[in-house]
CSV table of C-alpha atoms in Angstrom, one decimal:
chain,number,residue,atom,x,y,z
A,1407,UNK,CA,0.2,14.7,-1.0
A,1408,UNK,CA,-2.6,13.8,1.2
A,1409,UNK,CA,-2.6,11.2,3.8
A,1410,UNK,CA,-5.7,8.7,3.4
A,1411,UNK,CA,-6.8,5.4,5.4
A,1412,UNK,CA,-5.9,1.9,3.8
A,1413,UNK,CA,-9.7,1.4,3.5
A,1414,UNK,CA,-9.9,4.4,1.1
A,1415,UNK,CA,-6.7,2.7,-0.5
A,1416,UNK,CA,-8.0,-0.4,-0.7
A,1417,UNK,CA,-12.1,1.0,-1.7
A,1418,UNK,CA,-10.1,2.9,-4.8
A,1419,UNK,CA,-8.5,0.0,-6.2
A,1420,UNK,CA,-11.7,-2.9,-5.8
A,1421,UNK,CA,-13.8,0.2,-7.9
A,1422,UNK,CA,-11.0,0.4,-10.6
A,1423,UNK,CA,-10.1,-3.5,-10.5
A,1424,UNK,CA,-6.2,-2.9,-9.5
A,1425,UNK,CA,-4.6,-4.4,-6.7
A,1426,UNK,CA,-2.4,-3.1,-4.0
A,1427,UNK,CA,0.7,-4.7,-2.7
A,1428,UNK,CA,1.4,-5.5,0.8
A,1429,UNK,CA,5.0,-5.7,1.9
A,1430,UNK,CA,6.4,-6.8,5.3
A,1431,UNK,CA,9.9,-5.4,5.9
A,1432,UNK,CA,11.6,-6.3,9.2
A,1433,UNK,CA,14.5,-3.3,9.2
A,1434,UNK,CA,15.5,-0.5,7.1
A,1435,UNK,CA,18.4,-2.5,5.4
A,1436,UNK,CA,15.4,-5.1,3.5
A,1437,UNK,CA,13.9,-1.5,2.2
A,1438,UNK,CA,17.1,-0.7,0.3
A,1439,UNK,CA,17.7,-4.2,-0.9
């Protein structure tokens, strides 16, 4: 899998009208939850 810039991320989504989610984690253990 390539590795690509959250401008190409977001670019992709505003052409095909899907959105992509942000998430703000502060340690590992909030990942697993």
């Amino acid at each position: 899998m390539a590795l690509i810039s959250m401008r190409q991320l977001l670019d992709h989504a505003a052409e095909h009208g899907y959105g992509m989610p942000a998430f703000n984690v502060n340690n590992m253990e909030q990942v697993h939850a």
